[in-house]
PDB file of C-alpha atoms in Angstrom:
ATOM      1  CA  UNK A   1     -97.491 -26.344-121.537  1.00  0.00           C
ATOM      2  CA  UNK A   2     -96.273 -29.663-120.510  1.00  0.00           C
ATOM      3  CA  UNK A   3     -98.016 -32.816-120.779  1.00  0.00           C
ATOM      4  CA  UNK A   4     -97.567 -35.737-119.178  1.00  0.00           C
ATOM      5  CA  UNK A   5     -98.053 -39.366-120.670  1.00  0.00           C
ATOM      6  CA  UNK A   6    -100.663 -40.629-118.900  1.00  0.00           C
ATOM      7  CA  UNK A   7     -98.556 -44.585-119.281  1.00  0.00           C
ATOM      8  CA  UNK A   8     -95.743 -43.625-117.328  1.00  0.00           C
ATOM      9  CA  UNK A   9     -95.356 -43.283-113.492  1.00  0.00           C
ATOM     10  CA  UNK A  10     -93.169 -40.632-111.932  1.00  0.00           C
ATOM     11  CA  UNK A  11     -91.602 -42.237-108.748  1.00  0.00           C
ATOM     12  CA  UNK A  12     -91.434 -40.136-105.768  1.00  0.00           C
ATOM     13  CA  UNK A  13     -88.345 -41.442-104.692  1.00  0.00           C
ATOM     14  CA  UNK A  14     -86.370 -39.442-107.250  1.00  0.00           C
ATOM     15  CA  UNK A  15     -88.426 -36.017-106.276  1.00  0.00           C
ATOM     16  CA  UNK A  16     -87.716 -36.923-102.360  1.00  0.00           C
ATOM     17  CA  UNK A  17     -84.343 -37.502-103.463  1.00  0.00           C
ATOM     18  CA  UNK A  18     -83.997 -33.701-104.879  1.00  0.00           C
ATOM     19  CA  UNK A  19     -86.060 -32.314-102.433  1.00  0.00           C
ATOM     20  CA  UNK A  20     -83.314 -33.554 -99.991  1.00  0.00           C
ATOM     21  CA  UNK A  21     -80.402 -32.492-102.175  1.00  0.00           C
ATOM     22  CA  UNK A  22     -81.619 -29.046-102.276  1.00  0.00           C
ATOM     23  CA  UNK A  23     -82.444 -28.742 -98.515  1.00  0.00           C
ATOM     24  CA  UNK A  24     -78.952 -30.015 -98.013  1.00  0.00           C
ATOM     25  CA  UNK A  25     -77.419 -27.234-100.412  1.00  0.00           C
ATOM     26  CA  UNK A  26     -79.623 -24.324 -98.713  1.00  0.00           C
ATOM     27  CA  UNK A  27     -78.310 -25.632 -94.834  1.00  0.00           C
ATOM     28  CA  UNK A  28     -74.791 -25.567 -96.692  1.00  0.00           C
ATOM     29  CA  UNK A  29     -75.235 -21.797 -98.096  1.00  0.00           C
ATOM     30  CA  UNK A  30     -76.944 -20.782 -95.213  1.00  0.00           C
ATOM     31  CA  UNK A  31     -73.967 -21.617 -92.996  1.00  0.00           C
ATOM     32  CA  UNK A  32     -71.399 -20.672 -95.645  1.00  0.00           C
ATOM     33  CA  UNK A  33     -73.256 -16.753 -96.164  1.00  0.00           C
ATOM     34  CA  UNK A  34     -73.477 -16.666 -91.907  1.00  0.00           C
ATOM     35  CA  UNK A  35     -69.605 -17.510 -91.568  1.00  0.00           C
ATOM     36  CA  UNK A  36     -68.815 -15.058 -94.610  1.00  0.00           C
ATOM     37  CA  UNK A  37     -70.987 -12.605 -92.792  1.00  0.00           C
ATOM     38  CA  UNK A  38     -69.163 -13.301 -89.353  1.00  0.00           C
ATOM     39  CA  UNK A  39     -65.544 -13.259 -90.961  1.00  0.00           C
ATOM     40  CA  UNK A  40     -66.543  -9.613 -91.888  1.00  0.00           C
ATOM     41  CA  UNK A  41     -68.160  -8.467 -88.342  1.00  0.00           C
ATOM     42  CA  UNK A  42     -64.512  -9.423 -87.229  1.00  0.00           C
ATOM     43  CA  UNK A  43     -62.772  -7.604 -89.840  1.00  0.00           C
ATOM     44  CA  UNK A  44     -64.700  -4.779 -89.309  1.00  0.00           C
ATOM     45  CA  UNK A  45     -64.887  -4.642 -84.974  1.00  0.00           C
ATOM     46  CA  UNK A  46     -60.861  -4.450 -85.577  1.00  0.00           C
ATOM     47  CA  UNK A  47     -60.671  -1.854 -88.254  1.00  0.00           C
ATOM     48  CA  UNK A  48     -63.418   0.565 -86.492  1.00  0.00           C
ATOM     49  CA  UNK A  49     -61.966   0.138 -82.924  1.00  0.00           C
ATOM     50  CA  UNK A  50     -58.229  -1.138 -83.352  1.00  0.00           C
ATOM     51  CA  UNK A  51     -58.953  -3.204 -80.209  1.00  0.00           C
ATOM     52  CA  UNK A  52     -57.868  -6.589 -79.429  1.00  0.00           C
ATOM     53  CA  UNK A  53     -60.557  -6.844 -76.711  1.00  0.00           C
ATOM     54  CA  UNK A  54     -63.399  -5.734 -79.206  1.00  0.00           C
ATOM     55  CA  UNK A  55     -61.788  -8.384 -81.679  1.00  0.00           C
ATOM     56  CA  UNK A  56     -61.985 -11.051 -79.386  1.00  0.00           C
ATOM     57  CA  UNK A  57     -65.217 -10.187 -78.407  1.00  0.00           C
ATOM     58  CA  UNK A  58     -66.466  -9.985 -82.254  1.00  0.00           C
ATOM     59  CA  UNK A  59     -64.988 -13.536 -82.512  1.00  0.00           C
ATOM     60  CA  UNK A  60     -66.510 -14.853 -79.734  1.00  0.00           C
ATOM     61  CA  UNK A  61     -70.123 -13.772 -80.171  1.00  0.00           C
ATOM     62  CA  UNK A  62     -69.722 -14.733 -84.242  1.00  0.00           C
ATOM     63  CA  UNK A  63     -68.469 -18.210 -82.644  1.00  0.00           C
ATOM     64  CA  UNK A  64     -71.991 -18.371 -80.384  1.00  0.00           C
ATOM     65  CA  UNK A  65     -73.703 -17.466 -83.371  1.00  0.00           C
ATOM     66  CA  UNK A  66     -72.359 -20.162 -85.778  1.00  0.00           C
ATOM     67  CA  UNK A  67     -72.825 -22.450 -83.270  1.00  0.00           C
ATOM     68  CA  UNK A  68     -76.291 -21.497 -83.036  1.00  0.00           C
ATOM     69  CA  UNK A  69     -77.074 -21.776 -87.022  1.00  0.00           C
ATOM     70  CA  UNK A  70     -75.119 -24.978 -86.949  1.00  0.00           C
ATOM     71  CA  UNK A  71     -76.905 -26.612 -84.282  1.00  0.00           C
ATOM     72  CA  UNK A  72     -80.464 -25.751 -85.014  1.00  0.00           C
ATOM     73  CA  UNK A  73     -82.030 -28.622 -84.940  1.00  0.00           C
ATOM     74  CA  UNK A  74     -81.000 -29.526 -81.532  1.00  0.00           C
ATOM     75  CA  UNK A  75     -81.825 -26.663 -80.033  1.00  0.00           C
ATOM     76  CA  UNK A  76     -85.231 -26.804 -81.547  1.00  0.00           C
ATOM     77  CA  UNK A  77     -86.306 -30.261 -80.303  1.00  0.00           C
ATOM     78  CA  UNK A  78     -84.346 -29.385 -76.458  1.00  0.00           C
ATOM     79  CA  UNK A  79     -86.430 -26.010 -76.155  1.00  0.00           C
ATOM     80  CA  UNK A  80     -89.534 -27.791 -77.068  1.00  0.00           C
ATOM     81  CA  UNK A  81     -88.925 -30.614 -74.362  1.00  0.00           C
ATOM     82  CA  UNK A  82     -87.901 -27.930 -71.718  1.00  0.00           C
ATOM     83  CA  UNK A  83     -91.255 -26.027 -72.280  1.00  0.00           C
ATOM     84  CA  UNK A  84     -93.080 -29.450 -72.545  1.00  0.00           C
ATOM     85  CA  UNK A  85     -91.668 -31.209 -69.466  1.00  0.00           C
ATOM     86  CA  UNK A  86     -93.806 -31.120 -66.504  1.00  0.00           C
ATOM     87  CA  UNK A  87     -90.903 -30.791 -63.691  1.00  0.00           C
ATOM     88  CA  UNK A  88     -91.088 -31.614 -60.474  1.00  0.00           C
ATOM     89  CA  UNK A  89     -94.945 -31.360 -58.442  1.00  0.00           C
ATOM     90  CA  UNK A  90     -95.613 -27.819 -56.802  1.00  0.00           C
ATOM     91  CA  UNK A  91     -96.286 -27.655 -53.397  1.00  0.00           C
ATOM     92  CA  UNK A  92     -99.314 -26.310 -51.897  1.00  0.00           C
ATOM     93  CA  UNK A  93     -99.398 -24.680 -48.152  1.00  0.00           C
ATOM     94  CA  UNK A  94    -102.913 -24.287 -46.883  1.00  0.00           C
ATOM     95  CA  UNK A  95    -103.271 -20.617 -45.859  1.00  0.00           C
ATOM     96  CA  UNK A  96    -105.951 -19.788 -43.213  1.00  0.00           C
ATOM     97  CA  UNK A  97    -107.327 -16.471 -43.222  1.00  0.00           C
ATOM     98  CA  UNK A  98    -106.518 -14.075 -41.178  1.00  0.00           C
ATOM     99  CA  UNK A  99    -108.946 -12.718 -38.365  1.00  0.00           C
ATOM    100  CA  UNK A 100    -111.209 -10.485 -38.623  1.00  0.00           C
ATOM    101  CA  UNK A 101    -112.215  -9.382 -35.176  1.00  0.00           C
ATOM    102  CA  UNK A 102    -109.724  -8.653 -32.513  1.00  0.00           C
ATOM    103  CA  UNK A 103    -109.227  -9.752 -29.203  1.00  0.00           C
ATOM    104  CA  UNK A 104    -112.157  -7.904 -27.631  1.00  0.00           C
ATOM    105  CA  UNK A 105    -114.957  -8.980 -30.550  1.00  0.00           C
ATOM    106  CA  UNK A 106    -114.600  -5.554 -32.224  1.00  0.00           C
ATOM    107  CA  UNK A 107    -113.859  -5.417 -36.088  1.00  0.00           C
ATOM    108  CA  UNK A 108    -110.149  -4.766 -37.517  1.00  0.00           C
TER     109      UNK A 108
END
């Protein structure tokens, strides 16, 4: 088991600073596995179909979807102020209600 001396002072700076480092390196991985992972969605839409147009499709949604991963935290904070934000005032039409007796006092 490890003991600590109770005389010396672990600064949280250095644990903040490694916490940091490490968040960095996942992010990194992350986008590095999801481009790997795209790079062979490609591959594979040309070798199953042999199509340029299903290539260039492949590309393009693995394009939306790295820009996606890579932008997270953008799209995070603008989705939470677009669900937040109170937009413009509704308007309100008084609606009177319709008759209920006709013309010559009988019932509808």
């Amino acid at each position: 088991m490890h003991t600590t001396d109770p005389n010396t002072v672990q600064l949280a700076g250095d644990i903040i600073t490694w916490a940091t480092t490490k968040t960095t390196q996942i992010g990194t991985l992350v986008k590095l596995v999801a481009g790997v992972l795209v790079v062979v969605a490609i591959i594979m839409a040309y070798w199953r179909t042999k199509s340029a147009v299903a290539t260039v499709v492949a590309f393009l949604l693995g394009a939306l979807v790295l820009w996606g991963i890579a932008n997270m935290p953008i799209l995070q904070t603008k989705v939470g102020s677009e669900i937040n934000d109170k937009g413009a005032p509704s308007i309100t039409v008084p609606v009177t209600p319709a008759p209920t007796t006709g013309h010559d006092g009988r019932r509808l």
